[in-house]
Coordinates of C-alpha atoms in Angstrom, one line a residue:
Chain A
M1 CA 0.4 0.2 0.3
T2 CA 2.5 2.6 1.2
N3 CA 4.5 1.2 -1.6
K4 CA 2.4 2.4 -4.6
R5 CA 1.3 5.5 -2.6
R6 CA 5.1 6.5 -2.8
L7 CA 5.1 5.4 -6.9
G8 CA 2.2 7.4 -7.3
T9 CA 4.3 10.4 -5.3
L10 CA 7.2 9.7 -7.6
T11 CA 5.4 9.9 -10.8
E12 CA 3.6 12.8 -9.8
L13 CA 6.8 14.0 -8.8
I14 CA 8.0 12.7 -12.4
I15 CA 5.0 14.4 -14.1
E16 CA 5.2 17.3 -12.8
G17 CA 9.0 17.9 -13.4
I18 CA 8.1 17.6 -17.1
I19 CA 5.1 20.6 -16.8
R20 CA 7.9 22.3 -15.2
F21 CA 10.5 22.6 -17.6
C22 CA 7.7 22.9 -20.6
G23 CA 6.7 25.6 -19.0
I24 CA 10.0 27.2 -18.4
S25 CA 11.4 26.4 -21.9
A26 CA 10.0 28.6 -24.0
I27 CA 12.8 30.7 -22.6
L28 CA 15.2 29.3 -22.7
F29 CA 14.2 28.9 -26.6
V30 CA 13.9 32.8 -27.2
V31 CA 17.4 33.0 -25.1
G32 CA 18.7 29.8 -27.0
I33 CA 18.0 32.0 -30.4
F34 CA 19.1 35.1 -29.1
F35 CA 22.8 33.9 -28.0
F36 CA 22.9 31.9 -31.0
V37 CA 22.0 34.1 -33.9
F38 CA 24.1 37.0 -31.5
R39 CA 27.2 34.7 -31.0
E40 CA 27.2 34.7 -35.0
G41 CA 27.7 38.4 -35.8
A42 CA 28.9 39.1 -32.2
D43 CA 32.3 39.7 -33.8
F44 CA 32.0 42.0 -36.3
L45 CA 29.6 43.8 -34.5
V46 CA 31.7 44.2 -31.2
Q47 CA 35.2 44.8 -33.6
K48 CA 34.7 46.0 -37.1
L49 CA 31.2 47.6 -37.2
D50 CA 30.7 51.2 -37.5
I51 CA 27.3 51.3 -36.2
K52 CA 26.3 54.5 -37.1
Q53 CA 26.7 53.9 -40.8
F54 CA 25.4 50.3 -40.4
L55 CA 22.2 52.2 -39.6
T56 CA 22.3 55.9 -41.0
S57 CA 23.8 54.4 -45.0
V58 CA 21.3 53.4 -47.6
E59 CA 24.6 51.2 -49.7
W60 CA 24.6 48.4 -49.2
Y61 CA 27.7 46.6 -50.7
P62 CA 27.9 43.2 -49.3
D63 CA 30.2 41.9 -51.5
S64 CA 31.8 45.1 -53.9
P65 CA 35.1 43.8 -54.7
S66 CA 36.5 46.8 -54.7
N67 CA 35.1 49.1 -51.4
K68 CA 32.2 47.3 -49.0
R69 CA 29.6 48.9 -47.2
Y70 CA 27.3 47.6 -45.0
G71 CA 24.4 50.3 -44.9
I72 CA 21.0 49.0 -44.0
L73 CA 18.9 52.1 -43.8
A74 CA 17.0 51.4 -47.4
L75 CA 16.4 48.4 -46.3
M76 CA 15.0 48.8 -42.6
A77 CA 12.7 51.8 -44.5
G78 CA 11.4 48.9 -46.5
T79 CA 10.8 46.6 -44.0
A80 CA 8.6 49.8 -41.7
S81 CA 6.9 51.0 -45.7
V82 CA 5.7 47.0 -46.6
T83 CA 5.0 46.4 -42.8
V84 CA 2.4 50.1 -42.7
V85 CA 0.5 49.7 -46.4
S86 CA 0.3 46.1 -45.3
M87 CA -1.7 47.0 -41.7
L88 CA -3.2 49.3 -43.2
I89 CA -4.9 47.0 -45.2
A90 CA -5.1 44.3 -42.9
V91 CA -6.2 45.7 -39.6
P92 CA -9.9 47.1 -41.4
F93 CA -10.1 43.5 -43.1
G94 CA -9.3 41.4 -40.2
L95 CA -11.2 43.3 -37.5
G96 CA -14.4 43.5 -40.1
A97 CA -13.7 40.1 -40.9
A98 CA -14.3 39.3 -37.1
I99 CA -17.1 41.8 -36.1
F100 CA -18.9 39.9 -39.9
I101 CA -18.9 36.5 -38.2
S102 CA -19.0 37.0 -34.8
E103 CA -21.8 39.7 -34.6
F104 CA -23.9 40.1 -38.0
C105 CA -23.8 36.4 -39.7
G106 CA -25.8 33.7 -39.1
P107 CA -24.2 29.7 -38.1
K108 CA -24.4 28.7 -41.3
L109 CA -22.4 31.3 -43.3
K110 CA -19.9 31.8 -39.9
E111 CA -18.6 27.7 -40.5
T112 CA -18.2 29.2 -44.1
L113 CA -16.1 32.0 -43.7
K114 CA -14.1 30.2 -40.4
I115 CA -13.0 27.8 -43.0
A116 CA -12.2 30.1 -45.3
I117 CA -9.5 32.1 -43.2
E118 CA -9.1 28.8 -42.3
I119 CA -7.5 28.2 -45.9
L120 CA -6.5 31.9 -46.4
A121 CA -3.5 30.8 -43.9
A122 CA -3.0 27.8 -44.8
I123 CA -1.7 29.1 -48.6
P124 CA 2.3 28.8 -49.0
S125 CA 4.0 32.5 -48.4
V126 CA 6.1 30.7 -51.6
V127 CA 2.3 30.9 -53.5
L128 CA 1.6 34.1 -52.6
G129 CA 4.9 35.3 -53.6
F130 CA 4.2 34.0 -57.1
I131 CA 0.6 35.5 -57.4
G132 CA 3.1 38.9 -56.5
L133 CA 5.2 38.2 -59.6
M134 CA 2.7 36.4 -61.9
V135 CA -0.8 38.3 -61.0
I136 CA -0.4 41.6 -59.1
N137 CA 2.0 43.1 -61.1
P138 CA 0.0 43.1 -64.2
I139 CA -2.6 44.3 -62.7
I140 CA -0.5 47.6 -60.7
I141 CA 0.8 48.5 -63.5
S142 CA -1.9 49.1 -66.4
L143 CA -4.2 50.3 -63.2
F144 CA -1.9 52.5 -62.0
D145 CA 0.7 53.4 -65.4
T146 CA 3.5 52.3 -63.8
P147 CA 6.6 51.2 -65.0
I148 CA 6.5 48.3 -62.7
G149 CA 4.6 46.6 -60.9
L150 CA 6.2 45.4 -58.1
N151 CA 7.0 47.0 -55.7
V152 CA 5.3 48.1 -51.7
L153 CA 1.5 48.1 -52.6
N154 CA 2.5 44.6 -53.9
G155 CA 3.7 43.9 -51.3
G156 CA 1.7 45.2 -48.8
I157 CA -1.0 43.4 -50.1
I158 CA 0.5 40.0 -50.3
V159 CA 1.5 40.4 -47.0
A160 CA -1.7 41.7 -46.2
L161 CA -3.3 38.9 -47.0
M162 CA -1.7 36.8 -45.0
S163 CA -1.7 38.9 -42.3
V164 CA -5.7 38.8 -42.7
P165 CA -6.4 35.5 -41.3
F166 CA -4.1 36.2 -38.3
I167 CA -5.9 39.5 -36.8
A168 CA -9.4 38.1 -37.7
S169 CA -9.1 34.3 -36.3
I170 CA -8.0 36.0 -32.5
S171 CA -9.8 39.1 -32.8
E172 CA -13.3 36.9 -33.5
D173 CA -12.1 34.7 -30.4
S174 CA -11.9 37.6 -28.2
L175 CA -15.1 39.1 -29.4
K176 CA -16.6 35.2 -28.8
A177 CA -15.3 35.5 -25.3
V178 CA -17.0 39.0 -24.9
P179 CA -19.9 38.1 -22.4
D180 CA -23.3 37.8 -23.6
S181 CA -25.0 39.7 -21.0
Y182 CA -22.8 43.0 -22.4
R183 CA -24.5 42.2 -26.0
E184 CA -28.2 41.8 -23.6
A185 CA -27.8 44.7 -21.7
A186 CA -27.3 46.9 -24.9
L187 CA -29.6 45.3 -26.3
A188 CA -32.0 46.3 -23.6
L189 CA -31.2 49.8 -23.4
G190 CA -32.2 50.4 -27.3
A191 CA -28.5 49.7 -28.7
T192 CA -29.0 48.9 -33.0
R193 CA -26.6 46.2 -33.4
W194 CA -24.0 48.9 -34.6
Q195 CA -23.5 50.4 -31.6
T196 CA -23.4 47.8 -29.6
V197 CA -20.8 46.5 -31.2
Y198 CA -18.9 49.9 -31.5
R199 CA -19.5 50.7 -28.2
V200 CA -19.3 48.0 -25.6
L201 CA -18.0 44.8 -27.7
L202 CA -14.9 46.8 -29.1
P203 CA -13.8 49.1 -25.8
A204 CA -14.8 45.1 -23.5
A205 CA -12.3 43.1 -25.8
K206 CA -9.8 45.5 -26.7
N207 CA -7.0 43.9 -25.1
G208 CA -7.1 40.3 -27.5
L209 CA -8.0 42.8 -30.9
L210 CA -4.6 44.2 -30.0
A211 CA -3.2 40.8 -29.4
A212 CA -4.1 40.1 -33.1
V213 CA -3.2 43.4 -34.6
L214 CA 0.5 43.2 -33.2
L215 CA 0.4 38.9 -33.9
G216 CA -0.4 40.5 -37.7
M217 CA 2.1 43.2 -37.7
G218 CA 4.7 40.7 -36.4
R219 CA 3.7 38.2 -38.9
A220 CA 4.2 41.0 -41.6
I221 CA 7.5 42.4 -40.0
G222 CA 8.7 38.6 -40.5
E223 CA 7.3 38.0 -43.6
T224 CA 10.1 36.6 -46.0
M225 CA 9.3 34.5 -48.9
A226 CA 6.4 36.8 -50.5
V227 CA 8.7 39.5 -50.4
L228 CA 11.4 39.1 -51.4
M229 CA 9.5 37.7 -55.1
A230 CA 6.9 41.1 -54.4
T231 CA 8.6 43.9 -53.7
G232 CA 10.5 44.3 -56.3
H233 CA 14.3 43.4 -54.0
A234 CA 15.5 46.9 -55.2
V235 CA 18.0 48.6 -52.5
Q236 CA 16.4 52.2 -52.0
I237 CA 14.2 54.3 -49.7
P238 CA 10.2 54.4 -51.6
R239 CA 9.3 57.5 -51.9
S240 CA 5.7 56.3 -53.3
L241 CA 3.7 53.1 -52.7
L242 CA 4.8 52.2 -56.4
D243 CA 8.9 52.2 -55.5
P244 CA 10.2 48.4 -55.5
V245 CA 12.0 48.0 -52.6
R246 CA 13.7 45.3 -50.2
T247 CA 13.1 43.9 -46.7
L248 CA 15.5 42.6 -44.1
T249 CA 14.6 39.0 -44.0
A250 CA 13.9 39.1 -47.9
T251 CA 18.0 39.9 -47.5
I252 CA 18.7 37.9 -45.1
A253 CA 17.2 34.7 -47.1
A254 CA 18.5 35.7 -50.8
E255 CA 22.0 35.9 -49.5
L256 CA 23.0 33.9 -46.2
G257 CA 23.4 31.1 -48.4
E258 CA 26.1 32.9 -50.5
A259 CA 27.7 34.4 -47.9
P260 CA 30.7 32.1 -47.5
V261 CA 30.9 30.8 -43.2
G262 CA 32.4 33.7 -41.0
S263 CA 32.8 36.0 -43.4
D264 CA 31.8 40.0 -42.8
H265 CA 29.3 39.6 -45.0
Y266 CA 27.8 36.4 -43.0
Q267 CA 28.0 37.8 -40.3
V268 CA 26.5 41.3 -41.3
L269 CA 23.7 39.1 -42.6
F270 CA 23.7 37.7 -38.5
I271 CA 23.3 41.4 -37.1
I272 CA 20.8 42.1 -39.1
G273 CA 19.0 39.1 -37.3
I274 CA 20.5 40.9 -34.3
L275 CA 18.1 43.7 -35.3
L276 CA 15.1 41.7 -36.8
F277 CA 14.8 39.9 -33.1
L278 CA 15.2 43.9 -30.8
I279 CA 12.1 44.8 -33.2
T280 CA 9.8 41.9 -32.7
F281 CA 11.0 42.1 -29.3
A282 CA 10.3 46.2 -29.0
V283 CA 6.3 45.3 -30.6
N284 CA 6.0 42.7 -27.7
L285 CA 7.4 44.7 -25.0
T286 CA 5.4 47.7 -26.3
A287 CA 2.5 45.9 -26.6
D288 CA 3.0 44.0 -23.0
L289 CA 2.4 47.6 -21.5
I290 CA -0.4 49.1 -23.8
V291 CA -2.5 45.9 -22.0
K292 CA -0.9 46.7 -18.7
G293 CA -2.3 50.2 -19.2
I294 CA -5.6 49.3 -20.8
R295 CA -5.6 46.8 -17.5
G296 CA -4.9 49.5 -15.4
K297 CA -7.4 52.3 -15.7
Chain B
M1 CA 6.4 32.5 -30.9
P2 CA 6.1 32.2 -34.8
K3 CA 7.3 36.0 -35.2
I4 CA 9.7 35.3 -33.5
M5 CA 11.2 32.1 -35.2
R6 CA 9.8 33.2 -39.1
F7 CA 13.5 35.1 -39.6
K8 CA 15.3 31.8 -38.8
S9 CA 14.3 30.3 -41.2
P10 CA 16.9 30.4 -43.8
V11 CA 18.9 29.2 -41.5
L12 CA 16.2 26.4 -40.1
L13 CA 16.2 25.3 -43.9
S14 CA 19.3 25.3 -44.4
A15 CA 19.5 22.8 -41.1
I16 CA 17.0 20.9 -42.1
V17 CA 18.8 20.8 -45.5
A18 CA 22.2 19.5 -44.7
F19 CA 20.7 16.9 -42.3
S20 CA 18.7 15.8 -45.0
A21 CA 21.0 14.9 -46.8
H22 CA 23.2 13.2 -44.3
W23 CA 20.4 10.7 -43.6
L24 CA 20.1 10.0 -47.3
Q25 CA 23.8 9.4 -47.5
M26 CA 23.7 7.0 -44.4
G27 CA 20.6 5.6 -46.4
C28 CA 22.7 5.1 -49.5
G29 CA 25.6 3.9 -47.7
K30 CA 23.3 0.9 -45.9
K31 CA 21.4 -0.2 -48.4
G32 CA 24.3 -1.3 -50.1
E33 CA 25.6 -3.5 -47.2
E34 CA 23.2 -5.0 -46.9
G35 CA 21.5 -5.3 -50.2
G36 CA 24.8 -5.7 -51.4
A37 CA 26.2 -4.3 -55.1
P38 CA 23.3 -5.7 -58.0
T39 CA 20.1 -3.4 -57.1
K40 CA 22.9 -0.7 -56.1
K41 CA 21.8 2.1 -57.6
V42 CA 24.8 5.5 -57.6
S43 CA 23.3 8.4 -56.6
I44 CA 25.0 12.1 -58.0
Q45 CA 24.7 15.0 -55.9
N46 CA 24.8 18.1 -58.8
S47 CA 24.1 21.4 -57.3
G48 CA 24.8 25.0 -58.0
S49 CA 24.7 27.6 -60.6
D50 CA 21.4 28.5 -61.8
T51 CA 21.8 29.5 -65.0
M52 CA 23.1 25.7 -65.6
V53 CA 19.9 24.3 -63.7
N54 CA 17.9 23.2 -66.7
L55 CA 20.9 22.2 -68.6
A56 CA 22.6 19.9 -65.5
Q57 CA 18.7 18.6 -65.5
A58 CA 18.2 17.9 -69.6
W59 CA 22.3 16.4 -68.8
A60 CA 21.1 13.9 -65.9
E61 CA 17.6 13.1 -67.2
A62 CA 19.8 11.9 -70.6
Y63 CA 22.6 9.6 -68.6
A64 CA 19.5 7.8 -66.4
E65 CA 18.9 6.1 -70.0
V66 CA 23.2 5.7 -70.5
D67 CA 23.6 4.1 -67.3
P68 CA 20.3 2.9 -65.6
S69 CA 22.2 2.4 -62.1
V70 CA 23.1 5.7 -61.9
S71 CA 21.1 9.0 -60.7
V72 CA 21.6 12.8 -60.9
E73 CA 20.1 15.0 -58.4
V74 CA 19.9 18.7 -59.7
S75 CA 19.0 21.6 -57.4
G76 CA 19.7 25.3 -58.6
G77 CA 20.3 28.2 -55.8
G78 CA 23.3 29.9 -57.8
S79 CA 26.6 29.3 -58.5
G80 CA 27.6 30.5 -54.7
T81 CA 24.9 27.6 -53.2
G82 CA 26.9 25.3 -55.4
I83 CA 30.9 26.0 -54.6
A84 CA 29.3 26.9 -50.0
A85 CA 27.9 23.0 -50.9
L86 CA 31.3 21.9 -52.5
I87 CA 32.9 24.0 -49.8
N88 CA 31.3 21.8 -47.4
G89 CA 32.0 18.8 -49.2
T90 CA 28.6 17.7 -49.3
V91 CA 28.3 17.8 -53.0
D92 CA 29.2 15.3 -55.7
I93 CA 29.6 18.2 -58.5
A94 CA 29.1 21.8 -58.3
N95 CA 27.6 23.6 -61.2
S96 CA 29.2 27.3 -61.4
S97 CA 29.1 29.9 -64.1
R98 CA 32.3 31.5 -62.7
K99 CA 35.4 30.4 -62.0
L100 CA 36.0 29.2 -58.9
E101 CA 38.0 32.3 -56.3
P102 CA 41.4 31.3 -55.3
G103 CA 39.9 31.4 -51.4
E104 CA 37.2 29.1 -51.8
R105 CA 40.0 27.1 -53.7
V106 CA 41.7 26.9 -50.4
R107 CA 38.7 26.9 -48.4
A108 CA 38.0 23.8 -50.1
M109 CA 40.9 23.0 -49.8
Q110 CA 40.9 23.2 -45.7
N111 CA 38.2 21.7 -44.9
T112 CA 38.3 18.6 -47.1
G113 CA 41.4 17.6 -47.7
K114 CA 40.5 17.1 -51.6
E115 CA 41.3 20.1 -54.1
P116 CA 38.9 21.0 -56.2
Q117 CA 39.0 20.0 -59.5
E118 CA 37.2 22.6 -62.5
Y119 CA 35.2 21.0 -66.4
M120 CA 35.1 23.4 -68.9
V121 CA 31.7 22.2 -70.0
G122 CA 29.9 24.6 -72.5
Y123 CA 29.9 28.4 -72.4
D124 CA 26.8 30.4 -72.1
A125 CA 26.0 34.1 -74.2
L126 CA 24.5 36.8 -71.8
A127 CA 22.1 38.0 -73.2
V128 CA 20.6 41.8 -72.6
Y129 CA 17.1 42.0 -73.1
V130 CA 14.3 43.9 -73.6
H131 CA 10.1 44.2 -74.1
K132 CA 9.1 43.2 -77.4
D133 CA 8.1 46.5 -78.7
N134 CA 11.2 48.0 -77.5
P135 CA 12.1 49.7 -80.6
L136 CA 16.2 49.5 -79.5
E137 CA 17.7 46.9 -81.5
A138 CA 21.8 47.7 -80.9
I139 CA 23.6 48.7 -77.7
T140 CA 27.2 49.1 -76.5
I141 CA 29.2 47.8 -74.0
E142 CA 29.7 51.0 -72.6
Q143 CA 26.1 51.8 -72.6
I144 CA 25.5 49.3 -70.2
G145 CA 27.6 50.5 -67.9
Q146 CA 26.5 53.8 -67.9
I147 CA 22.9 52.5 -67.4
Y148 CA 24.2 49.6 -64.3
S149 CA 27.0 50.8 -62.6
E150 CA 27.6 53.5 -59.9
G151 CA 27.5 56.2 -60.9
G152 CA 26.7 55.9 -64.4
A153 CA 24.7 58.5 -66.2
I154 CA 22.5 56.6 -68.2
T155 CA 18.5 56.4 -66.5
K156 CA 16.5 57.3 -69.8
W157 CA 15.3 55.9 -72.6
S158 CA 16.3 58.5 -75.1
Q159 CA 19.7 58.7 -73.9
L160 CA 20.0 55.5 -75.5
G161 CA 18.3 57.6 -79.1
V162 CA 15.2 55.7 -78.9
K163 CA 11.1 56.9 -77.7
N164 CA 10.0 53.5 -76.2
T165 CA 6.4 54.2 -76.0
G166 CA 5.4 51.6 -74.5
C167 CA 6.6 53.0 -71.5
A168 CA 5.6 56.2 -70.0
N169 CA 7.6 58.2 -68.2
D170 CA 10.4 57.3 -70.1
D171 CA 13.0 55.6 -67.1
I172 CA 14.8 52.0 -67.1
I173 CA 14.3 49.5 -65.3
R174 CA 17.1 47.9 -64.5
V175 CA 16.9 44.6 -63.7
S176 CA 19.6 42.7 -62.0
R177 CA 20.4 39.0 -60.3
Q178 CA 20.6 38.2 -56.1
N179 CA 24.2 38.9 -55.1
N180 CA 24.4 34.7 -55.0
S181 CA 24.1 34.4 -59.0
G182 CA 28.1 33.3 -61.1
T183 CA 25.3 36.1 -63.8
Y184 CA 26.2 38.8 -61.7
H185 CA 29.2 38.3 -60.9
Y186 CA 30.5 37.9 -64.7
F187 CA 28.2 40.9 -65.5
R188 CA 29.5 43.0 -63.0
E189 CA 33.5 42.0 -64.0
A190 CA 32.9 41.7 -68.2
V191 CA 30.7 44.4 -68.2
L192 CA 31.1 46.7 -65.2
G193 CA 35.2 46.3 -65.5
K194 CA 36.4 44.9 -62.3
G195 CA 35.9 47.2 -59.6
H196 CA 33.3 48.6 -59.9
D197 CA 29.5 48.0 -58.5
F198 CA 25.8 48.5 -59.2
K199 CA 23.9 51.1 -59.0
L200 CA 22.0 50.5 -56.0
G201 CA 17.8 49.9 -56.4
S202 CA 17.5 48.1 -59.6
V203 CA 15.2 44.8 -59.3
D204 CA 17.0 42.0 -58.2
M205 CA 15.6 38.6 -59.2
N206 CA 16.0 35.7 -57.7
G207 CA 16.7 33.3 -61.1
S208 CA 17.5 33.6 -65.2
K209 CA 14.1 32.9 -66.3
D210 CA 12.7 35.4 -63.7
V211 CA 14.8 38.4 -65.0
V212 CA 13.2 37.3 -68.5
E213 CA 9.9 37.5 -67.6
L214 CA 9.5 40.5 -66.1
V215 CA 11.2 42.3 -68.6
S216 CA 8.4 39.8 -70.7
K217 CA 5.9 41.8 -68.9
T218 CA 6.9 45.1 -68.4
P219 CA 8.2 47.7 -71.0
C220 CA 10.2 50.1 -69.4
A221 CA 13.1 46.9 -68.4
I222 CA 15.9 45.9 -69.1
G223 CA 17.7 42.7 -67.9
Y224 CA 20.6 40.2 -68.9
S225 CA 20.1 36.0 -68.6
G226 CA 21.5 32.9 -70.3
M227 CA 20.8 33.0 -73.6
G228 CA 19.2 29.9 -72.9
Y229 CA 15.6 32.2 -71.6
A230 CA 14.7 33.3 -74.6
T231 CA 10.8 33.8 -75.2
A232 CA 9.1 35.4 -78.0
S233 CA 7.8 38.6 -75.4
V234 CA 11.0 39.9 -75.1
K235 CA 14.0 40.5 -77.5
I236 CA 17.5 40.2 -77.6
L237 CA 19.7 43.6 -77.9
R238 CA 23.0 42.8 -80.3
I239 CA 26.0 43.9 -79.1
A240 CA 29.3 45.8 -79.6
K241 CA 32.2 46.2 -77.7
K242 CA 32.6 49.5 -78.8
A243 CA 30.7 52.5 -80.4
G244 CA 31.4 52.5 -83.8
E245 CA 31.9 48.7 -83.9
Q246 CA 29.6 46.1 -85.5
A247 CA 27.2 44.9 -83.1
V248 CA 26.9 41.1 -83.0
A249 CA 23.7 38.7 -81.5
P250 CA 24.7 36.1 -78.8
S251 CA 24.5 32.9 -81.1
I252 CA 27.0 29.8 -80.9
A253 CA 28.9 31.5 -83.9
T254 CA 30.1 35.1 -82.4
T255 CA 30.8 33.3 -79.2
L256 CA 32.7 30.6 -80.1
D257 CA 34.8 33.4 -82.4
H258 CA 34.7 36.0 -79.4
T259 CA 33.0 38.5 -81.5
Y260 CA 30.1 38.4 -79.1
P261 CA 31.5 40.8 -76.1
I262 CA 29.8 39.3 -73.4
S263 CA 30.1 35.0 -73.4
R264 CA 31.4 33.1 -70.1
P265 CA 32.6 29.5 -70.0
L266 CA 30.7 27.2 -67.5
F267 CA 32.6 25.0 -65.1
M268 CA 31.3 21.6 -63.3
Y269 CA 34.1 21.0 -60.2
T270 CA 34.1 18.0 -58.0
L271 CA 36.0 17.5 -55.0
G272 CA 40.0 15.9 -55.7
T273 CA 39.8 12.7 -58.4
P274 CA 36.6 11.9 -58.3
S275 CA 34.5 8.7 -58.6
E276 CA 34.8 6.1 -61.3
H277 CA 30.8 6.6 -62.0
I278 CA 31.0 10.7 -61.1
Q279 CA 34.4 10.3 -63.8
K280 CA 32.2 8.2 -66.2
Y281 CA 29.0 10.8 -66.3
L282 CA 31.7 13.9 -66.6
N283 CA 33.2 12.2 -69.5
W284 CA 29.5 11.3 -70.9
I285 CA 29.1 15.6 -70.0
L286 CA 32.1 15.6 -72.7
S287 CA 31.1 13.4 -75.3
D288 CA 29.2 13.9 -78.9
A289 CA 26.0 12.7 -77.1
G290 CA 26.1 15.7 -73.7
Q291 CA 27.5 18.3 -75.7
K292 CA 24.0 17.6 -78.1
I293 CA 22.2 18.6 -75.0
V294 CA 23.9 21.8 -74.3
E295 CA 23.3 23.1 -77.6
E296 CA 19.7 21.7 -77.4
S297 CA 19.2 23.2 -73.9
G298 CA 20.0 26.7 -75.7
Y299 CA 24.4 27.0 -74.8
V300 CA 27.1 27.5 -77.1
P301 CA 28.5 23.7 -76.9
L302 CA 32.0 23.0 -76.5
P303 CA 34.2 23.5 -79.9
K304 CA 34.8 20.4 -82.1
D305 CA 38.2 21.0 -82.9
G306 CA 39.1 19.9 -80.2
N307 CA 39.8 22.6 -76.9
P308 CA 43.5 20.3 -75.4
E309 CA 42.1 22.3 -71.7
S310 CA 38.4 22.0 -71.5
G311 CA 38.7 18.1 -70.8
T312 CA 41.0 17.4 -68.5
P313 CA 40.7 19.4 -65.1
A314 CA 42.4 22.5 -65.7
K315 CA 45.5 23.7 -62.3
E316 CA 45.4 27.1 -61.4

């Protein structure tokens, strides 16, 4: 009897240990990833990199035969412009879809829409990139009478398509989590459906909606393959929506395969990786602080 | 989580590729031990130059009928990718549309202990493409340099003396290649000149075919790619070495007699003396049957009169 109980306690302890490890493992992964990315680039970062030139120059010549220059301002501008454009498109569509699915449509349509959104999320990014290259490119050329359709707008549309499912499904979850008593109370006060959504549900679900938007933004910043194909991959600061750009992620994807391991070029690509890591970290931290701020009120 | 992991994906991908390559090799070895010799299928790993990937694939397919016991696995990714794999020892034959650099040769020696062997397997004439409606017919090397190189003065079609009606604002859209491409390296050296850089802001495409496709859809564009990638919706420009000299269109004849100014040899590299079945494959590529495929794929075969250097591994 005591043996059995002891065995039980032991199993309990082991299982508890495993679960504890699983819980903490995320920290290990993040620290580990940061460590390994940092290790690859640290040497160059500490010893040779001219940080001012790195952050303020648009001259990206990592493989120049005579005069290597590592300036990523244009690449950062590319990432920022594609992210902003995609969010301008994806946030209204994503939130709109979530509101429609959760508040305005019947159960049958609801299921169909949810499945459709899931399918949209499941399309591989390379396929969307191909659509940007082959379908949206000529459309943009003929609509805007511009010389080339691979540009910020094209990249923004493609990335928006990828962010919408994230934003829609998480927003929908957080709208669903608002208790029905809120809706009933609003109706009882004589509010219309739209007033209920606008005045009651959106404020109540604010945290979740913000998290959804930021997750979509993370997706937009980190997206690689589709932007590589759809943005034109040109090192320049865009002056309009119709200029081709190159993003930080696409640069890593395009050049890491060639850069000899350990070379300056290779290390600079890892420093760009560190930078991307810091950007996503900052986005998440801001989100946390904002959410906390909202809760505090 | 996904957003944090995403930018790691190229690294992750290469790790997966490296791992599966390792696993495949192990798998093959085991099969040989257990199954005995007769059913054993030897596989040759062949990767690298994007320019050569279609050609390499055509060779691999034809060779499957010549020697069914050998299967050749071809992948692209660019000359730099193939050479990197050669240096890491993860590939049997690396395709490259440029010569191995001395530094790469040294690294391959250090890493694997074997010296890379070079085989010239054909030529590629680099064609300069414009949209089919572009009235421009010929261009000089200097003009291309002015279009593409850092500090170059030509940015408008009218500066080349043509009225490109399909292109409303007259701007030349430069289509270029990723910097791991052998074509990019060759073009920089042959057209821009040693020590020169590309003008920033060009639209850099992933592959030879992408360049031609984009040019075919973009009336303002100019691009460079292997002449084998020509389609009906693009035009190949004739090229003159200097202003006033005769402009020449790329072809087998003009490549071999060196009147076409931007053509280059295509190489295959192995590590050390290749094993028997790899040597047999390379010999077949250099034979009439293999060279016929070079011609059919749109490239330039080695001259028939027998260049003594072409068949044997050249040493630096």
